[in-house]
Amino acid sequence: MTRRGVPGRPDVPDTEERYVEEALAVVDDSGGRGRQEVRPGRRSEDRRVLEQHDLDVEEALALVRNLGPRAAGAEDSVHVRQAGADPSRTGSGHSATSWPEARAAAERAAHSVRQRESVAVPLDDALGLVLAAPLTALTDLPAFDTSAMDGWAVAGPGPWAVREEGILAGHAEAAPLGDGEAARIATGARVPPDTTAVLRSEHGRTDDKGRLHATAPALGPGRSGGTTSTVAHGQDIRPRGQECHAGDQLLPPGTRVTPAVLGLAAAAGYDTLRTLPRPRVDVLVLGDELLTRGLPEDGLIRDALGPMLPPWLRALGADVLSVRRLGDDAEALRQAVVSSRADLIVTTGGTAAGPVDHVHPTLRRIDAALLVDGVKVRPGHPMLLARTREDQHLVGLPGNPLAAVSGLLTLAEPLLRILAGRAAPEPYVLPLQDSVQGHPYDTRLVPVVVRGERAVPLRYQGPAMLRGIAAADGLAVVPPGGARLGEDVELLDLPWAVVG
């Protein structure tokens, strides 16, 4: 499905006025200090502005200038002291990339990597991997004629004399049946040679002389009641090769291994599967302020990303090699990056331009190639993607938890999907249950739950908040300018969510 377009900027006067007011609120309270510092008496309003639009001062200034005569004189009225800047530029001075182009850049980066050789994996370890070769039947399925039901194997017309010995699944082929003879048989057991049909247990009865008779229900509709001496030829027998013959292609390469695929592979005779290897990931958690246990105290906060990212990355098809907490140590970061043998390094925090934001300087020191440096998306705009060396990449996630999720789904998911050989999910749209305010320039990713045929936006959408995403079925992709009630928006599924 294709999303219907949303204007790239507000075109309704009252919407423009709202953006002007909110931009001025940011500029007024900043006093030219850069990222907004909340002052007493304005905390509630400031927080509302930042969480809805996540504007910094440079963007707010540009917004005021670009919205036309309605904003004229506004800068003088708040004594603006900072020169305006292009709102599409990040704190590091590089032009930010649009959200769709950032995802495309991550896919291109993955396609540039030399594909590693496929590996033979035992069935027990293959779940979630992708087939590197066709799954071809190694035998006929079934491998011999088998009984589809519990009952009697019969030969010729009845009534039938019943053998004393029954036939069980897993036993060698029984002696051929003679005309007018029957033998008890279990589901899945190999039928004896010369068997005409299998008579279900509920469709047969024995008389006082021990002879077997077929009853009318076994003959199908339109027959009279009572007993009969005939059954349809081949009834309730699964003939050899009914499902497939040896050499048939059962599944093409590129198929993701599900529990059902494992069952089919086992039935077809496989002990191992030829698959693409999982991309290897190292996770580097940055920040001196992070605690690994206990309650936040003395300016320290709990690390939410260390516990959250590894299972999320595994759900995206990765093999997480390590999770290391490095604090705000530039040299430790450099050593960790240059010594990593992972296909992808994921860092958390440190992607802005502050005194302890070491990701950009580290990438410059090792001559990494920045492929994406900032993305026009909220939350998460300081995210980045770099090629650290041949066949290795680094995704820098912002430190705020929901912003990190945004970076994970924007840059890491497309790259890991291509490396793992997984197919791209089919895009789909749903109408919004409520309107969603947009950022004036950037895409927004908003947690939603799916209720029937509608996407319901959730509260707690701030960059540092996980309460909304923890209850969500997916993220709505809200274009710049926002989306109205009933308007279709694209949805990004979460890898564990069951939508319905």
Short mmCIF file of C-alpha atoms in Angstrom, two decimals:
data_model
loop_
_atom_site.label_atom_id
_atom_site.label_comp_id
_atom_site.label_asym_id
_atom_site.label_seq_id
_atom_site.Cartn_x
_atom_site.Cartn_y
_atom_site.Cartn_z
CA MET A 1 0.00 0.00 0.00
CA THR A 2 1.10 3.57 -0.61
CA ARG A 3 0.72 6.33 1.90
CA ARG A 4 -1.20 9.34 0.78
CA GLY A 5 0.96 12.43 0.85
CA VAL A 6 1.03 15.02 3.61
CA PRO A 7 2.20 18.58 2.92
CA GLY A 8 5.82 19.19 3.78
CA ARG A 9 5.03 22.34 5.78
CA PRO A 10 1.98 23.91 7.40
CA ASP A 11 -0.34 25.68 5.00
CA VAL A 12 -3.11 26.70 7.42
CA PRO A 13 -2.73 30.13 9.07
CA ASP A 14 -3.60 29.03 12.62
CA THR A 15 -1.08 26.20 12.32
CA GLU A 16 1.63 28.65 11.32
CA GLU A 17 0.76 30.87 14.27
CA ARG A 18 1.07 27.89 16.61
CA TYR A 19 4.52 27.07 15.23
CA VAL A 20 5.60 30.71 15.61
CA GLU A 21 4.48 30.76 19.23
CA GLU A 22 6.22 27.51 20.02
CA ALA A 23 9.40 28.54 18.22
CA LEU A 24 9.42 31.82 20.12
CA ALA A 25 8.96 29.95 23.39
CA VAL A 26 12.14 28.05 22.68
CA VAL A 27 14.10 31.12 21.57
CA ASP A 28 12.81 33.29 24.41
CA ASP A 29 13.80 30.82 27.10
CA SER A 30 17.16 29.99 25.59
CA GLY A 31 18.68 33.44 25.59
CA GLY A 32 20.98 32.18 22.84
CA ARG A 33 22.33 29.33 24.94
CA GLY A 34 21.78 26.58 22.34
CA ARG A 35 19.69 23.63 23.52
CA GLN A 36 16.91 24.94 25.72
CA GLU A 37 17.49 25.31 29.43
CA VAL A 38 14.17 25.34 31.29
CA ARG A 39 13.75 28.29 33.60
CA PRO A 40 11.51 28.48 36.69
CA GLY A 41 7.90 29.30 36.00
CA ARG A 42 8.00 27.98 32.45
CA ARG A 43 8.82 24.28 33.03
CA SER A 44 5.45 22.86 31.99
CA GLU A 45 5.18 24.89 28.79
CA ASP A 46 8.84 24.40 27.90
CA ARG A 47 8.58 20.65 28.30
CA ARG A 48 5.44 20.56 26.14
CA VAL A 49 7.21 22.45 23.35
CA LEU A 50 10.34 20.32 23.46
CA GLU A 51 8.50 17.00 23.60
CA GLN A 52 6.14 17.90 20.76
CA HIS A 53 8.74 19.35 18.41
CA ASP A 54 12.15 18.75 19.98
CA LEU A 55 13.30 22.10 18.61
CA ASP A 56 16.71 23.53 19.34
CA VAL A 57 17.42 27.25 19.20
CA GLU A 58 18.90 27.26 15.68
CA GLU A 59 15.82 25.54 14.30
CA ALA A 60 13.48 27.82 16.21
CA LEU A 61 15.18 30.90 14.83
CA ALA A 62 15.02 29.60 11.28
CA LEU A 63 11.41 28.66 11.80
CA VAL A 64 10.53 32.17 12.95
CA ARG A 65 12.28 33.67 9.91
CA ASN A 66 10.78 31.31 7.37
CA LEU A 67 7.14 31.54 8.43
CA GLY A 68 6.66 34.93 6.82
CA PRO A 69 5.24 38.29 7.88
CA ARG A 70 3.29 36.74 10.76
CA ALA A 71 6.64 36.41 12.56
CA ALA A 72 7.96 39.84 11.61
CA GLY A 73 9.56 41.66 14.50
CA ALA A 74 9.41 38.62 16.69
CA GLU A 75 13.14 38.26 16.99
CA ASP A 76 13.54 41.85 18.23
CA SER A 77 10.78 41.36 20.76
CA VAL A 78 12.66 38.53 22.47
CA HIS A 79 16.15 40.08 22.08
CA VAL A 80 17.57 37.23 20.04
CA ARG A 81 21.34 37.14 20.32
CA GLN A 82 22.17 34.10 18.19
CA ALA A 83 22.57 34.02 14.42
CA GLY A 84 20.13 31.81 12.54
CA ALA A 85 21.10 28.47 11.11
CA ASP A 86 19.79 26.03 8.61
CA PRO A 87 17.40 23.81 10.61
CA SER A 88 18.45 20.83 8.51
CA ARG A 89 21.93 20.94 10.02
CA THR A 90 23.02 19.10 13.14
CA GLY A 91 25.16 20.31 16.00
CA SER A 92 28.20 18.85 14.29
CA GLY A 93 27.70 21.16 11.33
CA HIS A 94 26.74 18.50 8.80
CA SER A 95 23.53 18.54 6.80
CA ALA A 96 20.96 16.14 8.15
CA THR A 97 19.47 13.48 5.88
CA SER A 98 15.77 12.99 5.29
CA TRP A 99 14.29 9.98 7.05
CA PRO A 100 13.53 7.97 3.87
CA GLU A 101 16.96 8.71 2.43
CA ALA A 102 18.65 7.71 5.70
CA ARG A 103 17.00 4.29 5.56
CA ALA A 104 17.98 3.93 1.91
CA ALA A 105 21.57 4.87 2.79
CA ALA A 106 21.64 2.12 5.41
CA GLU A 107 20.43 -0.40 2.82
CA ARG A 108 23.09 0.76 0.35
CA ALA A 109 25.74 0.40 3.03
CA ALA A 110 24.67 -3.19 3.66
CA HIS A 111 24.69 -4.01 -0.05
CA SER A 112 28.28 -2.75 -0.25
CA VAL A 113 29.43 -5.43 2.19
CA ARG A 114 30.86 -8.61 0.76
CA GLN A 115 28.46 -11.42 1.54
CA ARG A 116 29.93 -13.92 3.94
CA GLU A 117 29.89 -17.60 3.02
CA SER A 118 26.84 -19.59 3.97
CA VAL A 119 27.03 -21.98 6.90
CA ALA A 120 25.51 -25.39 7.64
CA VAL A 121 23.49 -25.03 10.84
CA PRO A 122 21.81 -27.83 12.84
CA LEU A 123 18.05 -27.60 12.77
CA ASP A 124 17.97 -26.72 16.48
CA ASP A 125 20.02 -23.56 15.78
CA ALA A 126 18.45 -22.46 12.49
CA LEU A 127 15.31 -20.68 13.71
CA GLY A 128 15.18 -17.11 12.39
CA LEU A 129 17.99 -17.56 9.88
CA VAL A 130 17.53 -17.29 6.12
CA LEU A 131 18.02 -20.15 3.66
CA ALA A 132 21.10 -19.67 1.51
CA ALA A 133 20.13 -22.50 -0.85
CA PRO A 134 16.83 -24.01 -2.00
CA LEU A 135 15.24 -26.53 0.34
CA THR A 136 15.02 -29.55 -1.95
CA ALA A 137 13.25 -32.74 -0.93
CA LEU A 138 15.70 -35.52 -0.18
CA THR A 139 12.94 -38.15 -0.32
CA ASP A 140 9.37 -38.67 -1.41
CA LEU A 141 6.82 -37.41 1.12
CA PRO A 142 5.40 -39.65 2.32
CA ALA A 143 8.19 -42.10 1.61
CA PHE A 144 5.71 -45.00 1.29
CA ASP A 145 1.95 -45.52 1.22
CA THR A 146 0.63 -44.83 4.71
CA SER A 147 -2.66 -44.97 6.53
CA ALA A 148 -4.31 -41.60 7.03
CA MET A 149 -6.57 -42.91 9.82
CA ASP A 150 -6.83 -45.47 12.58
CA GLY A 151 -8.93 -48.36 11.28
CA TRP A 152 -8.48 -51.42 9.08
CA ALA A 153 -6.44 -51.97 5.92
CA VAL A 154 -8.73 -53.97 3.62
CA ALA A 155 -8.29 -55.81 0.32
CA GLY A 156 -11.12 -56.36 -2.15
CA PRO A 157 -14.82 -56.29 -1.31
CA GLY A 158 -16.09 -57.22 2.18
CA PRO A 159 -17.03 -58.53 4.50
CA TRP A 160 -13.41 -59.15 5.46
CA ALA A 161 -11.70 -61.68 7.65
CA VAL A 162 -9.55 -59.83 10.18
CA ARG A 163 -5.96 -60.85 10.88
CA GLU A 164 -4.94 -61.30 14.45
CA GLU A 165 -1.82 -59.14 14.14
CA GLY A 166 -2.28 -55.39 13.82
CA ILE A 167 0.00 -52.98 11.94
CA LEU A 168 1.67 -50.16 13.87
CA ALA A 169 3.57 -47.07 12.71
CA GLY A 170 7.33 -47.50 12.61
CA HIS A 171 7.27 -51.21 11.86
CA ALA A 172 8.55 -53.01 8.79
CA GLU A 173 6.21 -53.65 5.88
CA ALA A 174 3.58 -56.27 6.72
CA ALA A 175 2.79 -59.28 4.57
CA PRO A 176 0.47 -58.60 1.60
CA LEU A 177 -3.26 -58.77 2.17
CA GLY A 178 -5.26 -61.45 0.43
CA ASP A 179 -8.56 -60.68 -1.26
CA GLY A 180 -11.27 -60.41 1.40
CA GLU A 181 -8.73 -59.91 4.20
CA ALA A 182 -8.30 -57.00 6.66
CA ALA A 183 -5.80 -55.98 9.32
CA ARG A 184 -5.99 -53.42 12.12
CA ILE A 185 -3.79 -50.40 11.26
CA ALA A 186 -2.67 -47.22 13.04
CA THR A 187 -2.41 -43.73 11.57
CA GLY A 188 0.92 -43.28 9.81
CA ALA A 189 1.62 -47.00 9.53
CA ARG A 190 2.81 -48.41 6.22
CA VAL A 191 -0.07 -50.16 4.46
CA PRO A 192 0.51 -53.76 3.38
CA PRO A 193 0.91 -54.53 -0.34
CA ASP A 194 -2.36 -55.12 -2.21
CA THR A 195 -4.36 -52.93 0.18
CA THR A 196 -7.48 -51.51 -1.49
CA ALA A 197 -8.38 -48.89 1.11
CA VAL A 198 -8.35 -48.03 4.79
CA LEU A 199 -11.67 -48.30 6.56
CA ARG A 200 -11.91 -45.86 9.47
CA SER A 201 -12.62 -47.28 12.90
CA GLU A 202 -15.91 -45.38 13.14
CA HIS A 203 -17.03 -46.67 9.72
CA GLY A 204 -16.70 -50.37 10.37
CA ARG A 205 -18.09 -53.05 12.69
CA THR A 206 -17.48 -56.72 13.28
CA ASP A 207 -20.25 -59.33 13.50
CA ASP A 208 -20.57 -62.22 15.92
CA LYS A 209 -18.39 -64.33 13.62
CA GLY A 210 -15.54 -61.77 13.72
CA ARG A 211 -16.05 -60.59 10.16
CA LEU A 212 -15.60 -56.88 9.36
CA HIS A 213 -18.36 -54.91 7.63
CA ALA A 214 -18.27 -51.36 6.26
CA THR A 215 -21.12 -49.11 7.33
CA ALA A 216 -22.83 -46.58 5.04
CA PRO A 217 -21.08 -43.39 6.27
CA ALA A 218 -17.83 -44.69 4.80
CA LEU A 219 -19.35 -44.57 1.33
CA GLY A 220 -20.15 -40.85 1.22
CA PRO A 221 -23.43 -38.97 0.71
CA GLY A 222 -26.38 -40.36 -1.26
CA ARG A 223 -25.94 -43.97 -0.08
CA SER A 224 -28.49 -45.87 1.94
CA GLY A 225 -27.95 -46.78 5.60
CA GLY A 226 -27.02 -50.18 6.95
CA THR A 227 -23.94 -52.18 5.96
CA THR A 228 -22.14 -52.67 2.67
CA SER A 229 -19.37 -54.81 1.26
CA THR A 230 -17.50 -52.13 -0.75
CA VAL A 231 -15.28 -49.10 -0.06
CA ALA A 232 -13.79 -46.56 -2.43
CA HIS A 233 -10.42 -47.56 -3.86
CA GLY A 234 -7.57 -45.65 -2.17
CA GLN A 235 -9.83 -44.29 0.57
CA ASP A 236 -7.84 -42.83 3.52
CA ILE A 237 -4.48 -43.92 2.10
CA ARG A 238 -1.74 -41.30 1.72
CA PRO A 239 0.09 -42.47 -1.41
CA ARG A 240 3.85 -42.26 -1.68
CA GLY A 241 4.95 -38.83 -3.00
CA GLN A 242 1.56 -37.20 -2.33
CA GLU A 243 3.25 -34.05 -0.93
CA CYS A 244 6.46 -34.09 -2.94
CA HIS A 245 8.95 -36.29 -4.76
CA ALA A 246 12.68 -36.44 -4.15
CA GLY A 247 14.36 -33.51 -5.91
CA ASP A 248 11.34 -31.19 -5.76
CA GLN A 249 12.11 -27.64 -4.57
CA LEU A 250 10.11 -27.10 -1.40
CA LEU A 251 11.26 -23.55 -0.57
CA PRO A 252 13.44 -21.01 -2.39
CA PRO A 253 16.61 -19.41 -1.05
CA GLY A 254 15.88 -16.31 0.98
CA THR A 255 13.10 -18.00 2.95
CA ARG A 256 13.20 -17.19 6.65
CA VAL A 257 13.38 -20.29 8.84
CA THR A 258 10.23 -20.54 10.94
CA PRO A 259 9.10 -23.43 13.16
CA ALA A 260 7.07 -24.76 10.23
CA VAL A 261 10.13 -24.62 7.95
CA LEU A 262 12.07 -26.62 10.54
CA GLY A 263 9.33 -29.23 10.57
CA LEU A 264 9.25 -29.47 6.77
CA ALA A 265 13.04 -29.73 6.59
CA ALA A 266 13.06 -32.54 9.14
CA ALA A 267 10.29 -34.41 7.32
CA ALA A 268 12.21 -34.02 4.05
CA GLY A 269 15.30 -35.64 5.57
CA TYR A 270 17.50 -32.71 6.66
CA ASP A 271 19.72 -32.66 9.74
CA THR A 272 21.30 -29.27 8.92
CA LEU A 273 20.30 -26.29 6.81
CA ARG A 274 22.51 -24.15 4.58
CA THR A 275 21.83 -20.59 5.81
CA LEU A 276 23.25 -17.08 5.76
CA PRO A 277 25.16 -16.27 8.96
CA ARG A 278 23.73 -13.82 11.43
CA PRO A 279 25.40 -10.39 11.27
CA ARG A 280 27.60 -9.90 14.34
CA VAL A 281 27.06 -6.84 16.53
CA ASP A 282 29.03 -5.22 19.36
CA VAL A 283 27.09 -2.81 21.60
CA LEU A 284 29.03 0.03 23.29
CA VAL A 285 27.09 1.87 26.02
CA LEU A 286 28.53 5.32 26.68
CA GLY A 287 27.98 7.71 29.59
CA ASP A 288 29.40 8.16 33.10
CA GLU A 289 25.91 8.84 34.48
CA LEU A 290 24.57 5.31 33.98
CA LEU A 291 23.80 2.79 36.72
CA THR A 292 23.41 -0.92 36.05
CA ARG A 293 21.32 -1.67 39.15
CA GLY A 294 19.35 -0.01 41.91
CA LEU A 295 17.45 3.26 41.96
CA PRO A 296 18.63 6.51 40.37
CA GLU A 297 20.50 8.73 42.84
CA ASP A 298 22.96 11.61 43.06
CA GLY A 299 22.50 12.62 39.43
CA LEU A 300 22.93 9.06 38.16
CA ILE A 301 20.27 7.27 36.12
CA ARG A 302 19.59 3.66 35.23
CA ASP A 303 20.90 2.38 31.93
CA ALA A 304 17.81 1.42 29.90
CA LEU A 305 19.62 0.77 26.63
CA GLY A 306 22.04 -1.91 27.86
CA PRO A 307 19.16 -4.28 28.73
CA MET A 308 16.94 -3.22 25.80
CA LEU A 309 19.21 -3.19 22.76
CA PRO A 310 20.69 -6.74 22.73
CA PRO A 311 17.34 -8.59 22.59
CA TRP A 312 16.00 -6.05 20.11
CA LEU A 313 19.04 -6.57 17.90
CA ARG A 314 18.61 -10.35 18.13
CA ALA A 315 14.98 -9.94 17.08
CA LEU A 316 16.31 -8.08 14.03
CA GLY A 317 18.44 -11.10 13.13
CA ALA A 318 21.77 -10.18 14.75
CA ASP A 319 24.20 -12.18 16.84
CA VAL A 320 25.19 -9.87 19.71
CA LEU A 321 28.82 -10.62 20.49
CA SER A 322 29.28 -8.25 23.43
CA VAL A 323 27.74 -5.42 25.44
CA ARG A 324 30.38 -3.10 26.92
CA ARG A 325 29.87 -0.09 29.17
CA LEU A 326 32.63 2.43 28.49
CA GLY A 327 31.52 5.59 30.28
CA ASP A 328 32.67 8.88 28.78
CA ASP A 329 36.18 7.73 27.88
CA ALA A 330 37.37 8.76 24.41
CA GLU A 331 40.36 6.43 24.34
CA ALA A 332 38.33 3.45 25.56
CA LEU A 333 35.84 4.15 22.78
CA ARG A 334 38.56 4.30 20.15
CA GLN A 335 40.12 1.05 21.36
CA ALA A 336 36.75 -0.69 21.41
CA VAL A 337 35.96 0.39 17.86
CA VAL A 338 39.30 -0.49 16.29
CA SER A 339 39.47 -3.87 18.06
CA SER A 340 35.91 -4.92 17.19
CA ARG A 341 35.51 -7.73 14.69
CA ALA A 342 31.75 -7.31 14.47
CA ASP A 343 29.93 -6.50 11.25
CA LEU A 344 28.13 -3.66 13.03
CA ILE A 345 29.08 -1.59 16.07
CA VAL A 346 26.18 0.12 17.87
CA THR A 347 26.99 2.97 20.25
CA THR A 348 24.57 4.72 22.60
CA GLY A 349 24.92 8.41 23.40
CA GLY A 350 27.77 10.74 22.57
CA THR A 351 26.57 11.61 19.05
CA ALA A 352 26.07 15.35 19.63
CA ALA A 353 28.80 17.99 19.93
CA GLY A 354 29.21 18.40 23.69
CA PRO A 355 32.46 18.15 25.67
CA VAL A 356 31.93 14.43 26.44
CA ASP A 357 30.38 13.46 23.10
CA HIS A 358 33.23 11.39 21.73
CA VAL A 359 31.68 9.53 18.81
CA HIS A 360 32.38 12.11 16.09
CA PRO A 361 35.97 12.78 17.21
CA THR A 362 36.63 9.05 17.40
CA LEU A 363 35.34 8.50 13.89
CA ARG A 364 37.58 11.31 12.64
CA ARG A 365 40.61 9.81 14.41
CA ILE A 366 40.17 6.44 12.71
CA ASP A 367 39.35 7.98 9.28
CA ALA A 368 35.85 6.50 9.20
CA ALA A 369 33.50 7.58 6.42
CA LEU A 370 30.36 9.30 7.66
CA LEU A 371 27.48 8.08 5.52
CA VAL A 372 24.65 9.65 7.52
CA ASP A 373 25.30 12.45 10.01
CA GLY A 374 21.99 13.45 11.52
CA VAL A 375 18.53 12.54 10.29
CA LYS A 376 15.45 14.72 9.92
CA VAL A 377 13.43 12.62 12.33
CA ARG A 378 12.08 13.16 15.84
CA PRO A 379 13.01 11.79 18.23
CA GLY A 380 16.54 10.75 17.38
CA HIS A 381 17.86 13.35 14.95
CA PRO A 382 21.55 13.19 16.15
CA MET A 383 21.87 9.56 14.99
CA LEU A 384 24.64 8.64 12.55
CA LEU A 385 25.94 5.87 10.29
CA ALA A 386 29.62 5.43 9.44
CA ARG A 387 31.81 2.94 7.61
CA THR A 388 34.65 2.26 10.02
CA ARG A 389 36.55 -0.06 7.68
CA GLU A 390 35.83 -2.40 4.81
CA ASP A 391 32.77 -4.52 5.60
CA GLN A 392 32.22 -2.93 9.02
CA HIS A 393 29.81 -0.17 9.97
CA LEU A 394 28.91 1.82 13.07
CA VAL A 395 25.47 3.11 13.99
CA GLY A 396 25.56 5.86 16.59
CA LEU A 397 22.32 6.05 18.58
CA PRO A 398 21.32 9.03 20.71
CA GLY A 399 21.40 8.46 24.45
CA ASN A 400 17.72 9.16 25.13
CA PRO A 401 15.89 5.79 25.08
CA LEU A 402 13.05 6.53 22.63
CA ALA A 403 15.46 8.49 20.44
CA ALA A 404 17.71 5.41 20.44
CA VAL A 405 14.77 3.26 19.33
CA SER A 406 14.20 5.70 16.49
CA GLY A 407 17.82 5.36 15.44
CA LEU A 408 17.67 1.59 15.72
CA LEU A 409 14.69 1.36 13.37
CA THR A 410 15.95 4.07 11.02
CA LEU A 411 19.55 2.92 10.48
CA ALA A 412 20.29 -0.42 12.18
CA GLU A 413 17.18 -2.30 11.04
CA PRO A 414 17.65 -1.79 7.28
CA LEU A 415 21.37 -2.57 7.50
CA LEU A 416 20.90 -5.74 9.59
CA ARG A 417 17.99 -6.89 7.43
CA ILE A 418 20.10 -6.80 4.29
CA LEU A 419 23.10 -8.44 5.98
CA ALA A 420 20.89 -11.21 7.34
CA GLY A 421 19.27 -11.76 3.94
CA ARG A 422 15.78 -11.01 5.20
CA ALA A 423 13.10 -9.64 2.90
CA ALA A 424 11.88 -6.10 3.46
CA PRO A 425 8.55 -5.98 5.29
CA GLU A 426 5.61 -5.06 3.12
CA PRO A 427 4.77 -1.41 3.91
CA TYR A 428 1.28 -0.79 5.11
CA VAL A 429 -0.82 2.15 6.25
CA LEU A 430 -3.67 2.68 8.66
CA PRO A 431 -5.78 5.77 9.40
CA LEU A 432 -5.09 7.61 12.63
CA GLN A 433 -7.61 7.53 15.43
CA ASP A 434 -6.47 11.00 16.52
CA SER A 435 -4.55 13.83 14.90
CA VAL A 436 -0.80 14.01 15.55
CA GLN A 437 1.13 17.26 15.67
CA GLY A 438 4.12 17.29 13.39
CA HIS A 439 7.57 18.77 13.50
CA PRO A 440 7.78 21.66 11.00
CA TYR A 441 10.69 20.10 9.09
CA ASP A 442 11.22 16.54 10.25
CA THR A 443 9.46 13.19 10.19
CA ARG A 444 8.10 12.03 13.55
CA LEU A 445 7.97 8.43 14.78
CA VAL A 446 5.07 8.08 17.20
CA PRO A 447 4.20 4.94 19.22
CA VAL A 448 0.74 3.60 18.37
CA VAL A 449 -1.49 0.66 19.18
CA VAL A 450 -3.68 -0.92 16.51
CA ARG A 451 -7.35 -1.13 17.33
CA GLY A 452 -9.35 -2.72 14.53
CA GLU A 453 -8.51 -0.75 11.41
CA ARG A 454 -7.14 2.32 13.20
CA ALA A 455 -3.80 3.39 14.65
CA VAL A 456 -4.21 5.00 18.06
CA PRO A 457 -1.36 7.36 19.07
CA LEU A 458 -0.04 6.80 22.58
CA ARG A 459 1.06 9.31 25.16
CA TYR A 460 4.59 9.49 26.53
CA GLN A 461 6.29 10.25 23.22
CA GLY A 462 9.20 12.26 24.61
CA PRO A 463 12.75 11.32 23.53
CA ALA A 464 13.60 9.99 27.01
CA MET A 465 10.37 8.04 27.47
CA LEU A 466 9.84 4.29 26.99
CA ARG A 467 6.36 4.03 28.52
CA GLY A 468 4.66 4.60 25.16
CA ILE A 469 6.80 2.25 23.07
CA ALA A 470 6.54 -0.48 25.74
CA ALA A 471 2.78 -0.62 25.15
CA ALA A 472 2.93 -0.08 21.38
CA ASP A 473 2.24 -2.33 18.40
CA GLY A 474 4.33 -0.14 16.12
CA LEU A 475 5.49 3.35 15.25
CA ALA A 476 3.50 5.70 13.03
CA VAL A 477 5.59 7.59 10.48
CA VAL A 478 4.21 11.14 10.71
CA PRO A 479 5.41 13.42 7.89
CA PRO A 480 6.57 17.01 8.49
CA GLY A 481 3.58 19.17 9.31
CA GLY A 482 1.67 16.41 11.09
CA ALA A 483 -1.29 14.20 10.23
CA ARG A 484 -4.99 14.70 10.77
CA LEU A 485 -7.56 12.40 12.34
CA GLY A 486 -8.47 9.72 9.81
CA GLU A 487 -5.41 10.34 7.64
CA ASP A 488 -3.41 7.30 6.53
CA VAL A 489 0.09 6.94 7.97
CA GLU A 490 2.74 4.30 7.35
CA LEU A 491 3.36 1.94 10.26
CA LEU A 492 6.64 0.35 11.33
CA ASP A 493 6.06 -2.96 13.05
CA LEU A 494 7.94 -3.89 16.19
CA PRO A 495 9.64 -7.28 15.72
CA TRP A 496 7.68 -8.96 18.53
CA ALA A 497 4.28 -7.28 18.08
CA VAL A 498 1.25 -9.26 16.94
CA VAL A 499 -1.12 -6.74 15.37
CA GLY A 500 -4.76 -7.65 15.03
#
